């Protein structure tokens, strides 16, 4: 909720300063950066290690898995906040019909 409110206030200034094209590209950029961080963390670190007592069972609480879960949460919130606050207004601006004088 807080991220969405902050992005709503910031997105109007981003549109004004950089234009609708950069603002429309902001959502895919944020999605790509956060998704890469999440998937690299999950794939290249040992997020699920076997338990030392029984190798067929996995540890119940693993710090790497917990950090991966938080990265996934940040990924979802940041993607939705930038989509609704910056991509949707920029998309609406791009679809406005303009006369030949404008």
PDB file of C-alpha atoms in Angstrom:
ATOM      1  CA  UNK A   1       0.000   0.000   0.000  1.00  0.00           C
ATOM      2  CA  UNK A   2       2.735   2.452   0.962  1.00  0.00           C
ATOM      3  CA  UNK A   3       4.756   1.713  -2.187  1.00  0.00           C
ATOM      4  CA  UNK A   4       1.705   2.369  -4.342  1.00  0.00           C
ATOM      5  CA  UNK A   5       0.977   5.721  -2.679  1.00  0.00           C
ATOM      6  CA  UNK A   6       4.613   6.807  -3.036  1.00  0.00           C
ATOM      7  CA  UNK A   7       4.753   5.750  -6.687  1.00  0.00           C
ATOM      8  CA  UNK A   8       1.528   7.643  -7.407  1.00  0.00           C
ATOM      9  CA  UNK A   9       3.060  10.889  -6.186  1.00  0.00           C
ATOM     10  CA  UNK A  10       6.398  10.259  -7.895  1.00  0.00           C
ATOM     11  CA  UNK A  11       4.986   9.109 -11.246  1.00  0.00           C
ATOM     12  CA  UNK A  12       3.487  12.500 -12.124  1.00  0.00           C
ATOM     13  CA  UNK A  13       6.898  14.114 -11.731  1.00  0.00           C
ATOM     14  CA  UNK A  14       8.544  11.341 -13.756  1.00  0.00           C
ATOM     15  CA  UNK A  15       6.056  11.889 -16.598  1.00  0.00           C
ATOM     16  CA  UNK A  16       6.619  15.639 -16.458  1.00  0.00           C
ATOM     17  CA  UNK A  17      10.436  15.403 -16.382  1.00  0.00           C
ATOM     18  CA  UNK A  18      11.166  12.461 -18.693  1.00  0.00           C
ATOM     19  CA  UNK A  19       8.055  12.060 -20.839  1.00  0.00           C
ATOM     20  CA  UNK A  20       5.664   9.205 -21.313  1.00  0.00           C
ATOM     21  CA  UNK A  21       8.086   6.898 -23.130  1.00  0.00           C
ATOM     22  CA  UNK A  22      10.595   6.663 -20.257  1.00  0.00           C
ATOM     23  CA  UNK A  23       7.730   6.391 -17.779  1.00  0.00           C
ATOM     24  CA  UNK A  24       6.192   3.537 -19.760  1.00  0.00           C
ATOM     25  CA  UNK A  25       9.562   1.743 -19.810  1.00  0.00           C
ATOM     26  CA  UNK A  26       9.960   2.128 -16.048  1.00  0.00           C
ATOM     27  CA  UNK A  27       7.646  -0.778 -15.169  1.00  0.00           C
ATOM     28  CA  UNK A  28       9.412  -3.373 -17.351  1.00  0.00           C
ATOM     29  CA  UNK A  29      12.756  -2.112 -16.060  1.00  0.00           C
ATOM     30  CA  UNK A  30      11.767  -2.492 -12.419  1.00  0.00           C
ATOM     31  CA  UNK A  31      10.257  -5.896 -13.172  1.00  0.00           C
ATOM     32  CA  UNK A  32      13.444  -7.066 -14.901  1.00  0.00           C
ATOM     33  CA  UNK A  33      15.786  -5.859 -12.169  1.00  0.00           C
ATOM     34  CA  UNK A  34      13.791  -7.334  -9.287  1.00  0.00           C
ATOM     35  CA  UNK A  35      13.094 -10.588 -11.140  1.00  0.00           C
ATOM     36  CA  UNK A  36      16.795 -11.055 -11.941  1.00  0.00           C
ATOM     37  CA  UNK A  37      17.735 -10.451  -8.307  1.00  0.00           C
ATOM     38  CA  UNK A  38      15.110 -12.936  -7.116  1.00  0.00           C
ATOM     39  CA  UNK A  39      15.884 -15.709  -9.586  1.00  0.00           C
ATOM     40  CA  UNK A  40      19.654 -15.349  -9.257  1.00  0.00           C
ATOM     41  CA  UNK A  41      19.336 -15.585  -5.485  1.00  0.00           C
ATOM     42  CA  UNK A  42      17.117 -18.656  -5.623  1.00  0.00           C
ATOM     43  CA  UNK A  43      18.984 -20.495  -8.390  1.00  0.00           C
ATOM     44  CA  UNK A  44      22.623 -19.889  -7.472  1.00  0.00           C
ATOM     45  CA  UNK A  45      22.527 -20.065  -3.682  1.00  0.00           C
ATOM     46  CA  UNK A  46      21.733 -23.152  -1.711  1.00  0.00           C
ATOM     47  CA  UNK A  47      18.265 -22.099  -0.656  1.00  0.00           C
ATOM     48  CA  UNK A  48      17.132 -25.639   0.063  1.00  0.00           C
ATOM     49  CA  UNK A  49      19.770 -27.721   1.786  1.00  0.00           C
ATOM     50  CA  UNK A  50      19.213 -31.244   3.028  1.00  0.00           C
ATOM     51  CA  UNK A  51      18.947 -31.711   6.773  1.00  0.00           C
ATOM     52  CA  UNK A  52      22.172 -33.026   8.303  1.00  0.00           C
ATOM     53  CA  UNK A  53      20.350 -35.757  10.262  1.00  0.00           C
ATOM     54  CA  UNK A  54      18.195 -37.056   7.425  1.00  0.00           C
ATOM     55  CA  UNK A  55      19.338 -36.199   3.861  1.00  0.00           C
ATOM     56  CA  UNK A  56      15.870 -36.959   2.463  1.00  0.00           C
ATOM     57  CA  UNK A  57      14.339 -34.079   4.456  1.00  0.00           C
ATOM     58  CA  UNK A  58      14.960 -30.379   3.975  1.00  0.00           C
ATOM     59  CA  UNK A  59      15.647 -27.877   6.718  1.00  0.00           C
ATOM     60  CA  UNK A  60      12.548 -26.179   8.031  1.00  0.00           C
ATOM     61  CA  UNK A  61      14.089 -22.717   8.335  1.00  0.00           C
ATOM     62  CA  UNK A  62      16.919 -21.701   6.050  1.00  0.00           C
ATOM     63  CA  UNK A  63      18.172 -18.093   6.041  1.00  0.00           C
ATOM     64  CA  UNK A  64      18.794 -18.145   2.277  1.00  0.00           C
ATOM     65  CA  UNK A  65      15.247 -19.322   1.611  1.00  0.00           C
ATOM     66  CA  UNK A  66      13.875 -16.624   3.904  1.00  0.00           C
ATOM     67  CA  UNK A  67      15.808 -13.928   2.047  1.00  0.00           C
ATOM     68  CA  UNK A  68      14.567 -15.405  -1.238  1.00  0.00           C
ATOM     69  CA  UNK A  69      11.006 -15.175   0.044  1.00  0.00           C
ATOM     70  CA  UNK A  70      11.488 -11.507   0.936  1.00  0.00           C
ATOM     71  CA  UNK A  71      13.039 -10.798  -2.473  1.00  0.00           C
ATOM     72  CA  UNK A  72       9.986 -12.404  -4.092  1.00  0.00           C
ATOM     73  CA  UNK A  73       7.701 -10.195  -2.015  1.00  0.00           C
ATOM     74  CA  UNK A  74       9.644  -7.071  -3.002  1.00  0.00           C
ATOM     75  CA  UNK A  75       9.518  -8.227  -6.636  1.00  0.00           C
ATOM     76  CA  UNK A  76       5.731  -8.563  -6.583  1.00  0.00           C
ATOM     77  CA  UNK A  77       5.064  -5.283  -4.766  1.00  0.00           C
ATOM     78  CA  UNK A  78       7.512  -3.204  -6.832  1.00  0.00           C
ATOM     79  CA  UNK A  79       6.209  -4.610 -10.110  1.00  0.00           C
ATOM     80  CA  UNK A  80       2.562  -3.956  -9.298  1.00  0.00           C
ATOM     81  CA  UNK A  81       3.243  -0.504  -7.850  1.00  0.00           C
ATOM     82  CA  UNK A  82       5.184   0.692 -10.887  1.00  0.00           C
ATOM     83  CA  UNK A  83       2.675  -0.856 -13.287  1.00  0.00           C
ATOM     84  CA  UNK A  84      -0.339   0.842 -11.747  1.00  0.00           C
ATOM     85  CA  UNK A  85       1.364   4.143 -10.907  1.00  0.00           C
ATOM     86  CA  UNK A  86       3.516   4.748 -13.987  1.00  0.00           C
ATOM     87  CA  UNK A  87       2.787   2.335 -16.832  1.00  0.00           C
ATOM     88  CA  UNK A  88      -1.006   2.699 -16.863  1.00  0.00           C
ATOM     89  CA  UNK A  89      -1.022   6.557 -16.922  1.00  0.00           C
ATOM     90  CA  UNK A  90       1.685   6.567 -19.616  1.00  0.00           C
ATOM     91  CA  UNK A  91      -0.311   4.041 -21.651  1.00  0.00           C
ATOM     92  CA  UNK A  92      -3.405   6.229 -21.414  1.00  0.00           C
ATOM     93  CA  UNK A  93      -1.406   9.278 -22.523  1.00  0.00           C
ATOM     94  CA  UNK A  94      -0.079   7.384 -25.532  1.00  0.00           C
ATOM     95  CA  UNK A  95      -3.575   6.412 -26.662  1.00  0.00           C
ATOM     96  CA  UNK A  96      -5.058   9.933 -26.523  1.00  0.00           C
ATOM     97  CA  UNK A  97      -6.050  11.151 -29.961  1.00  0.00           C
ATOM     98  CA  UNK A  98      -4.412  14.438 -30.905  1.00  0.00           C
ATOM     99  CA  UNK A  99      -5.447  16.910 -33.573  1.00  0.00           C
ATOM    100  CA  UNK A 100      -3.044  18.005 -36.286  1.00  0.00           C
ATOM    101  CA  UNK A 101      -2.287  21.255 -34.398  1.00  0.00           C
ATOM    102  CA  UNK A 102      -1.245  19.451 -31.223  1.00  0.00           C
TER     103      UNK A 102
END
